[in-house]
mmCIF file of N, CA, C and O in Angstrom:
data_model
loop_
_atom_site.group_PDB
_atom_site.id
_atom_site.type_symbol
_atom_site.label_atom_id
_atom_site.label_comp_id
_atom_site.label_asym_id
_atom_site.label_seq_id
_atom_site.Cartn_x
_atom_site.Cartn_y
_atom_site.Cartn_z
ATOM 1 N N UNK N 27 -14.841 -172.597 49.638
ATOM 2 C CA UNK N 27 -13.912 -172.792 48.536
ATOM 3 C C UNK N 27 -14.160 -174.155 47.895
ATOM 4 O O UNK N 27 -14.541 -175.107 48.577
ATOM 5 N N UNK N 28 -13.991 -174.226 46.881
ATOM 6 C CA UNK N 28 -14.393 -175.439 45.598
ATOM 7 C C UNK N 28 -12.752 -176.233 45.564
ATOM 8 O O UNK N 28 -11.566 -175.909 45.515
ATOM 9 N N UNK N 29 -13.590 -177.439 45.626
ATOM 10 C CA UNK N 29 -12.542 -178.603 45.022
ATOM 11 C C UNK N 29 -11.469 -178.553 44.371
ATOM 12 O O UNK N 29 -11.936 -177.752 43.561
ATOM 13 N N UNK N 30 -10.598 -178.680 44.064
ATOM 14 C CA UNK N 30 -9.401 -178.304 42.738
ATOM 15 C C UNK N 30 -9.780 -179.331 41.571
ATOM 16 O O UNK N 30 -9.432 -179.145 40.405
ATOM 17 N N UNK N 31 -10.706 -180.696 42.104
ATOM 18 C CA UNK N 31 -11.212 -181.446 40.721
ATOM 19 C C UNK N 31 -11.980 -181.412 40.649
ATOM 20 O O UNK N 31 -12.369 -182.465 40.145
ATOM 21 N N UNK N 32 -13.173 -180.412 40.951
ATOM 22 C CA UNK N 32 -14.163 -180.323 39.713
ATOM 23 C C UNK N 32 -14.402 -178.861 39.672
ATOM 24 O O UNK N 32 -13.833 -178.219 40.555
ATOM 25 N N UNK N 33 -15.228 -178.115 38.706
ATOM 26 C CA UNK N 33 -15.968 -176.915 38.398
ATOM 27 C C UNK N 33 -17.063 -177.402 37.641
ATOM 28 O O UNK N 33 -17.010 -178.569 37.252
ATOM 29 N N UNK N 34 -18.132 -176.639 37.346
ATOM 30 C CA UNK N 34 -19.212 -176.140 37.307
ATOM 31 C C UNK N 34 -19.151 -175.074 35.752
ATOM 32 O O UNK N 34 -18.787 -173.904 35.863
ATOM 33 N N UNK N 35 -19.519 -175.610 34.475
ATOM 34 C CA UNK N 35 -18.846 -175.226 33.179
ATOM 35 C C UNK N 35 -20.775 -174.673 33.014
ATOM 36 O O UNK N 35 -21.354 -175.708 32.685
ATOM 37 N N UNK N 36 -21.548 -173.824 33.094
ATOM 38 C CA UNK N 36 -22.905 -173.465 32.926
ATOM 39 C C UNK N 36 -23.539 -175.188 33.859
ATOM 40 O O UNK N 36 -23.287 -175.426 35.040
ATOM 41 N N UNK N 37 -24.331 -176.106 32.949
ATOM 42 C CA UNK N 37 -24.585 -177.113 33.426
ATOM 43 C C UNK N 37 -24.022 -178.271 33.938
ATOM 44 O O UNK N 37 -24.397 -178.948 34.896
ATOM 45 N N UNK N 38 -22.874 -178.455 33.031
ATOM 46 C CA UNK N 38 -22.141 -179.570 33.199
ATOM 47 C C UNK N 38 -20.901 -179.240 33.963
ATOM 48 O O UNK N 38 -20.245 -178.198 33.946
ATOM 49 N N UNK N 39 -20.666 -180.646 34.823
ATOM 50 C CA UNK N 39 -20.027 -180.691 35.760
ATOM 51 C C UNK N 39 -18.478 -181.313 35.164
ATOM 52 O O UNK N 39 -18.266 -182.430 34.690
ATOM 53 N N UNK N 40 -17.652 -180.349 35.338
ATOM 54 C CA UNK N 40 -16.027 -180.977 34.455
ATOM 55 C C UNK N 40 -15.243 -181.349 36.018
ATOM 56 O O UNK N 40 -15.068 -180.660 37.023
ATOM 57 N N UNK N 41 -14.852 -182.891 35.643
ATOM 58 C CA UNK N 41 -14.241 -183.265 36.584
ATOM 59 C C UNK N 41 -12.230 -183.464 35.950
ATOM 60 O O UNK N 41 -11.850 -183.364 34.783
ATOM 61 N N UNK N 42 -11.526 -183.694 36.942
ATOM 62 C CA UNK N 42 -10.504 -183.582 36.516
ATOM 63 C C UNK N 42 -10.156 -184.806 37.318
ATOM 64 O O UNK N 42 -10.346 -184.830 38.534
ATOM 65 N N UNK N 43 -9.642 -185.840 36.644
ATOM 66 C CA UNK N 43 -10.093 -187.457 37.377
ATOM 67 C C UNK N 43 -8.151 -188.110 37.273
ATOM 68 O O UNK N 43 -7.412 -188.076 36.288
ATOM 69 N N UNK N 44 -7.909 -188.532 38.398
ATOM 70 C CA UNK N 44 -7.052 -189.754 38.079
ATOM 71 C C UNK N 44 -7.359 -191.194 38.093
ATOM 72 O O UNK N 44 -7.969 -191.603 39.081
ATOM 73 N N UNK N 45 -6.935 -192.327 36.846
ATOM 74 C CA UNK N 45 -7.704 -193.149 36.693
ATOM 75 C C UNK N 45 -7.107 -194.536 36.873
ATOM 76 O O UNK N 45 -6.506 -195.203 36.030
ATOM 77 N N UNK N 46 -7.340 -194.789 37.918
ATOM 78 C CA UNK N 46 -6.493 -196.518 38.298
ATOM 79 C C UNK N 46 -7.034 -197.559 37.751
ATOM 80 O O UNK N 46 -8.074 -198.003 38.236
ATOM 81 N N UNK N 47 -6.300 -198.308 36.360
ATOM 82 C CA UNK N 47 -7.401 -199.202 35.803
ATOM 83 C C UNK N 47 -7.072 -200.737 36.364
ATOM 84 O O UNK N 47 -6.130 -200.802 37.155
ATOM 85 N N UNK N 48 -7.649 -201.786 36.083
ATOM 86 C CA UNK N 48 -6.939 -203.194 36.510
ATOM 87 C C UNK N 48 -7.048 -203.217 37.992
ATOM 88 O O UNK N 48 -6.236 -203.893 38.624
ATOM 89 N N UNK N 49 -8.092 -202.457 38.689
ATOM 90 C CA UNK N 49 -8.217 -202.388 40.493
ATOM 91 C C UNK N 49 -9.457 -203.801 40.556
ATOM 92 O O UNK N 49 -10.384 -204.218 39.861
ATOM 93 N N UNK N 50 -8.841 -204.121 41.710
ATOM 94 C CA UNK N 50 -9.659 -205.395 42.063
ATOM 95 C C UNK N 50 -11.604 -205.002 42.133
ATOM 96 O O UNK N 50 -12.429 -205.901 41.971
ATOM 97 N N UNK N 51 -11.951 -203.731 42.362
ATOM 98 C CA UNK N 51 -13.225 -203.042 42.117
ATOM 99 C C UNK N 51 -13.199 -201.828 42.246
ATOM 100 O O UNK N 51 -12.273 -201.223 42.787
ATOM 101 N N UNK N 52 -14.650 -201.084 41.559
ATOM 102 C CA UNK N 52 -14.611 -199.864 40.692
ATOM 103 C C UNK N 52 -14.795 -199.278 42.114
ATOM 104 O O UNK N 52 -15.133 -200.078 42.987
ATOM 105 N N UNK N 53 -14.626 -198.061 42.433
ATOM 106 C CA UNK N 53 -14.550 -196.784 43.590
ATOM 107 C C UNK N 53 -13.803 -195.935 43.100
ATOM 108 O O UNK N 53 -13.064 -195.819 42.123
ATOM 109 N N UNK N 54 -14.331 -195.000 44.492
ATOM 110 C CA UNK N 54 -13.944 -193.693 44.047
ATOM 111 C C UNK N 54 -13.384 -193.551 45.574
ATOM 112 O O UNK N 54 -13.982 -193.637 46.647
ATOM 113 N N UNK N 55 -11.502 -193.208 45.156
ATOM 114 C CA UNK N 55 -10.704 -193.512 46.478
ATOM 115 C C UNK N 55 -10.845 -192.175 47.215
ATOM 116 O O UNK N 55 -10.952 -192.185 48.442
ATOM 117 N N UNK N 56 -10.851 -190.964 46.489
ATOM 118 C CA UNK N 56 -11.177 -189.404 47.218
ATOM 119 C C UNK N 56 -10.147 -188.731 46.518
ATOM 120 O O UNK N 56 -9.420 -189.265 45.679
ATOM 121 N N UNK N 57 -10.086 -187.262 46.967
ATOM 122 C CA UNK N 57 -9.096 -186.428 46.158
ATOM 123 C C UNK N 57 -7.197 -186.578 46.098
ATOM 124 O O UNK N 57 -6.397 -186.425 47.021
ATOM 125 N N UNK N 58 -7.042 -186.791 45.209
ATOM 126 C CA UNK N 58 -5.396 -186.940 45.145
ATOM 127 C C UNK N 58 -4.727 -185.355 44.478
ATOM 128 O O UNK N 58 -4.917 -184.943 43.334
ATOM 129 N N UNK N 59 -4.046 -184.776 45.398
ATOM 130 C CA UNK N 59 -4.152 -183.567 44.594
ATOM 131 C C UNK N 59 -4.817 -182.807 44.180
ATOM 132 O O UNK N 59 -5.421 -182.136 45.017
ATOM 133 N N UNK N 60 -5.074 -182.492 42.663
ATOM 134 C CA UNK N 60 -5.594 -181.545 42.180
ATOM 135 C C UNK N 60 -6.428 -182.795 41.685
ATOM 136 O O UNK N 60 -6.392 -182.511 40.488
ATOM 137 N N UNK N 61 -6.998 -183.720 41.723
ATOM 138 C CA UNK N 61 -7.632 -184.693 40.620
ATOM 139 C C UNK N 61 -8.393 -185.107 42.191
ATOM 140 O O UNK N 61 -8.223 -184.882 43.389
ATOM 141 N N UNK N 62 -9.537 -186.026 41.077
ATOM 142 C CA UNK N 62 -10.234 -187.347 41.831
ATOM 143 C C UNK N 62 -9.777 -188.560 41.398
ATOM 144 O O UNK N 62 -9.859 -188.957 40.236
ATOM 145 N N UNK N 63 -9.086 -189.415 42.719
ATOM 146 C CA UNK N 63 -8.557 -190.705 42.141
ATOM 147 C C UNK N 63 -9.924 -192.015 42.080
ATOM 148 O O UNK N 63 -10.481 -192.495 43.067
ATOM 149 N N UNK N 64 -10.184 -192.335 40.705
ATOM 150 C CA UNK N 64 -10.984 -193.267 40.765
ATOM 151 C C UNK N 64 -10.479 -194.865 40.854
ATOM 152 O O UNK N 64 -9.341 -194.943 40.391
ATOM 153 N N UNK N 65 -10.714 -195.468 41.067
ATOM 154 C CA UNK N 65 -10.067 -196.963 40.970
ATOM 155 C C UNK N 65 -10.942 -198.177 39.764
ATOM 156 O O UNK N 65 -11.820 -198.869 40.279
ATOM 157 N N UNK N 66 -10.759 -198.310 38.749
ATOM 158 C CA UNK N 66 -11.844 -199.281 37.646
ATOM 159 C C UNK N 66 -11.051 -200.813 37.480
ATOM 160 O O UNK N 66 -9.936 -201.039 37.949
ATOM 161 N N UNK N 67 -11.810 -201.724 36.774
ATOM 162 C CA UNK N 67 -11.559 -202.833 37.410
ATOM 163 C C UNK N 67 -11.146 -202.838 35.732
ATOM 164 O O UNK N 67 -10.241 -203.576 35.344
ATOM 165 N N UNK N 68 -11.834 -202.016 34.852
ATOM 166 C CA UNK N 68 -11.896 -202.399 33.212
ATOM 167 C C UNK N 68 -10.053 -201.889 32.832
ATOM 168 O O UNK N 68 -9.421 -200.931 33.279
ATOM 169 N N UNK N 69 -9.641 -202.929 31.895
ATOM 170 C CA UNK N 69 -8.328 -202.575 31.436
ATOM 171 C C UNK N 69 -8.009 -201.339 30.467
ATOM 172 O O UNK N 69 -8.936 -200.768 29.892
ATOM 173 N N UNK N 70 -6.347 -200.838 30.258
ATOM 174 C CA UNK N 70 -6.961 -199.641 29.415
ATOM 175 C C UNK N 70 -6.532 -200.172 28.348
ATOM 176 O O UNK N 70 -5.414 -199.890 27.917
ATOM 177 N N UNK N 71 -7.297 -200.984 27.771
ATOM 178 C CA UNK N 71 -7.549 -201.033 26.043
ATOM 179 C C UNK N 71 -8.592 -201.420 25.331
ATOM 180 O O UNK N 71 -9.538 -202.154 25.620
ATOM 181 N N UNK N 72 -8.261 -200.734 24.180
ATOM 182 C CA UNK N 72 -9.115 -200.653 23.038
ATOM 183 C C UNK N 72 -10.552 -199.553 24.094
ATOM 184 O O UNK N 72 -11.766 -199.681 24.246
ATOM 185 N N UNK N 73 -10.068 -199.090 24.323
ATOM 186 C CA UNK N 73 -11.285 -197.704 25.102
ATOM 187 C C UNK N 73 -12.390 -198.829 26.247
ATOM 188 O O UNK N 73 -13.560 -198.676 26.596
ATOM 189 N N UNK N 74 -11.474 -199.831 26.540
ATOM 190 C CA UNK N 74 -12.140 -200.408 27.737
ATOM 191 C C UNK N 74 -12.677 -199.450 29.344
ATOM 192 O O UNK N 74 -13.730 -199.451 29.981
ATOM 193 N N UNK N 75 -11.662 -198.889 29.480
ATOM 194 C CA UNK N 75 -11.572 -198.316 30.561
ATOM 195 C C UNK N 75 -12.435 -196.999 30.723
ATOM 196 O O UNK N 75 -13.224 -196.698 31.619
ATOM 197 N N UNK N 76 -12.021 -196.245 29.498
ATOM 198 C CA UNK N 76 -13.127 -195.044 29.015
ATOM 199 C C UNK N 76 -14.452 -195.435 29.093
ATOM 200 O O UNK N 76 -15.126 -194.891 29.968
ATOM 201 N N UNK N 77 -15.024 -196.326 28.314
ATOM 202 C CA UNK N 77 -16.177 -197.303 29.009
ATOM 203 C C UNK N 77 -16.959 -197.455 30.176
ATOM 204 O O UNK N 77 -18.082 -197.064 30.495
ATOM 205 N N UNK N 78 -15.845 -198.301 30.880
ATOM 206 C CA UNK N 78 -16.327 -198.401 32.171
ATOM 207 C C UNK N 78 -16.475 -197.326 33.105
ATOM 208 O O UNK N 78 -17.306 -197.465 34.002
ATOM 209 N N UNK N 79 -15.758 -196.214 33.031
ATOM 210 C CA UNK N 79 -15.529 -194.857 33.504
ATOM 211 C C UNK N 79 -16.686 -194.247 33.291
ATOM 212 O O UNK N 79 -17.184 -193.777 34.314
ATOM 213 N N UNK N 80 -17.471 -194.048 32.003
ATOM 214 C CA UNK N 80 -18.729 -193.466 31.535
ATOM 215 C C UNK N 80 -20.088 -194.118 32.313
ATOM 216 O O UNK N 80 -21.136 -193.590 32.686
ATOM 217 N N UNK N 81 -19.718 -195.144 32.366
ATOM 218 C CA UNK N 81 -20.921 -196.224 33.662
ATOM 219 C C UNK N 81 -20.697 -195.903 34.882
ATOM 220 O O UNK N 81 -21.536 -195.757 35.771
ATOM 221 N N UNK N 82 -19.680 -195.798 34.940
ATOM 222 C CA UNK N 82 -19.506 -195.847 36.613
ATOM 223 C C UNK N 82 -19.947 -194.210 37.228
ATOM 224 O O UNK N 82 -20.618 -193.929 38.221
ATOM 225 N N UNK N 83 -19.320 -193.348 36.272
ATOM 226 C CA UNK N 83 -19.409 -192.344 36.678
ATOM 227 C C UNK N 83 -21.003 -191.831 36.792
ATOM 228 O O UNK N 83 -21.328 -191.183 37.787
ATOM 229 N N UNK N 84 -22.215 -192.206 35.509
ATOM 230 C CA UNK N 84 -23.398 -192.006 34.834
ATOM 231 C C UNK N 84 -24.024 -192.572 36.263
ATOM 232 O O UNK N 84 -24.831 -191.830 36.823
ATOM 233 N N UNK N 85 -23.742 -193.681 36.810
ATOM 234 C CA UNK N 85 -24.523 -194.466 37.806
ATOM 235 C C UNK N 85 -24.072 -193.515 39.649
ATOM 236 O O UNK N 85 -24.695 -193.461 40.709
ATOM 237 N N UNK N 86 -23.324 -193.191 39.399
ATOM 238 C CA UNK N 86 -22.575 -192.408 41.031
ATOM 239 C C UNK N 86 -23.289 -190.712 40.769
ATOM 240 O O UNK N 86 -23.568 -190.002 41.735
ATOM 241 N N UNK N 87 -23.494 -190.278 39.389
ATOM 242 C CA UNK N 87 -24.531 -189.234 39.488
ATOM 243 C C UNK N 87 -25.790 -189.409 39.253
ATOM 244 O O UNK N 87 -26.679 -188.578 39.439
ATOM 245 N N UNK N 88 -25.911 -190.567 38.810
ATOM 246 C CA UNK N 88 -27.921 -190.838 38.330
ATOM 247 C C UNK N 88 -28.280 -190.429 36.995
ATOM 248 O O UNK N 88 -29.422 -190.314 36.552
ATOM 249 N N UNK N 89 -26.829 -190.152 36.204
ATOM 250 C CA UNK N 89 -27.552 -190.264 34.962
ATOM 251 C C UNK N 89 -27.299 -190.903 33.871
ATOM 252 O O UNK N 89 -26.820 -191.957 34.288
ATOM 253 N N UNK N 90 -27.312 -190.967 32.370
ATOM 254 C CA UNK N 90 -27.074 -191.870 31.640
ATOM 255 C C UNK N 90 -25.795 -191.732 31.367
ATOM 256 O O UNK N 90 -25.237 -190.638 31.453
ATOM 257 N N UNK N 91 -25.281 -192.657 31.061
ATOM 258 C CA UNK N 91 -23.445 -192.830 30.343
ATOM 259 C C UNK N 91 -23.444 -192.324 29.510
ATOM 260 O O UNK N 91 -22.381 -191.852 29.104
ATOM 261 N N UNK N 92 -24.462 -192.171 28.902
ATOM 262 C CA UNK N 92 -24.620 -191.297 27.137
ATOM 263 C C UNK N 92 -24.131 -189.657 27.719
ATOM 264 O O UNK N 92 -23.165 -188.956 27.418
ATOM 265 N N UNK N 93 -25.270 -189.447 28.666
ATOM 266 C CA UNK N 93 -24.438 -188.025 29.217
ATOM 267 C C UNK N 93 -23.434 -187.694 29.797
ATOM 268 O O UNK N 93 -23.323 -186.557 30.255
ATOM 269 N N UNK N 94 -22.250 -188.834 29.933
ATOM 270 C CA UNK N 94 -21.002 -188.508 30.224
ATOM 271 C C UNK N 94 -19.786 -188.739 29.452
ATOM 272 O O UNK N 94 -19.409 -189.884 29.201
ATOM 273 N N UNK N 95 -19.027 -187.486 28.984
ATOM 274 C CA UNK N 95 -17.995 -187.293 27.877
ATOM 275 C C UNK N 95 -16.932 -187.599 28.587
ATOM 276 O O UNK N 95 -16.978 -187.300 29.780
ATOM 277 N N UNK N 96 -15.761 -188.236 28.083
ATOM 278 C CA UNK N 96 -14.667 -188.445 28.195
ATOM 279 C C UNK N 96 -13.467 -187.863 27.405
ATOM 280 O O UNK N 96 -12.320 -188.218 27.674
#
């Protein structure tokens, strides 16, 4: 049986994320519920956090931030 936060959309992988911004460093704390709780250090403004989320996430799968939508 599969995760409750993520599926498998043809290629791309849709995650369903909770997002702790202002954390002393970026991780990934494990499943909270139905979500993945991430922890980011970037604040949420002006799409700071969305940002850092697209890096963090691009670098924990190996690929570019460009290939990850928010």
């Amino acid at each position: 049986m599969a995760a409750a936060w993520y599926r498998w959309n043809g290629t791309d992988l849709i995650l369903k994320l909770r997002i702790q911004p202002r954390a002393a460093h970026d991780e990934i704390v494990g499943p909270l519920g139905d979500a993945l709780k991430i922890r980011l250090t970037a604040t949420p403004v002006d799409g700071k956090a969305n940002e850092r989320l697209r890096e963090f996430l691009g670098k924990q799968c190996g690929v570019a931030k460009s290939q990850v939508t928010v």
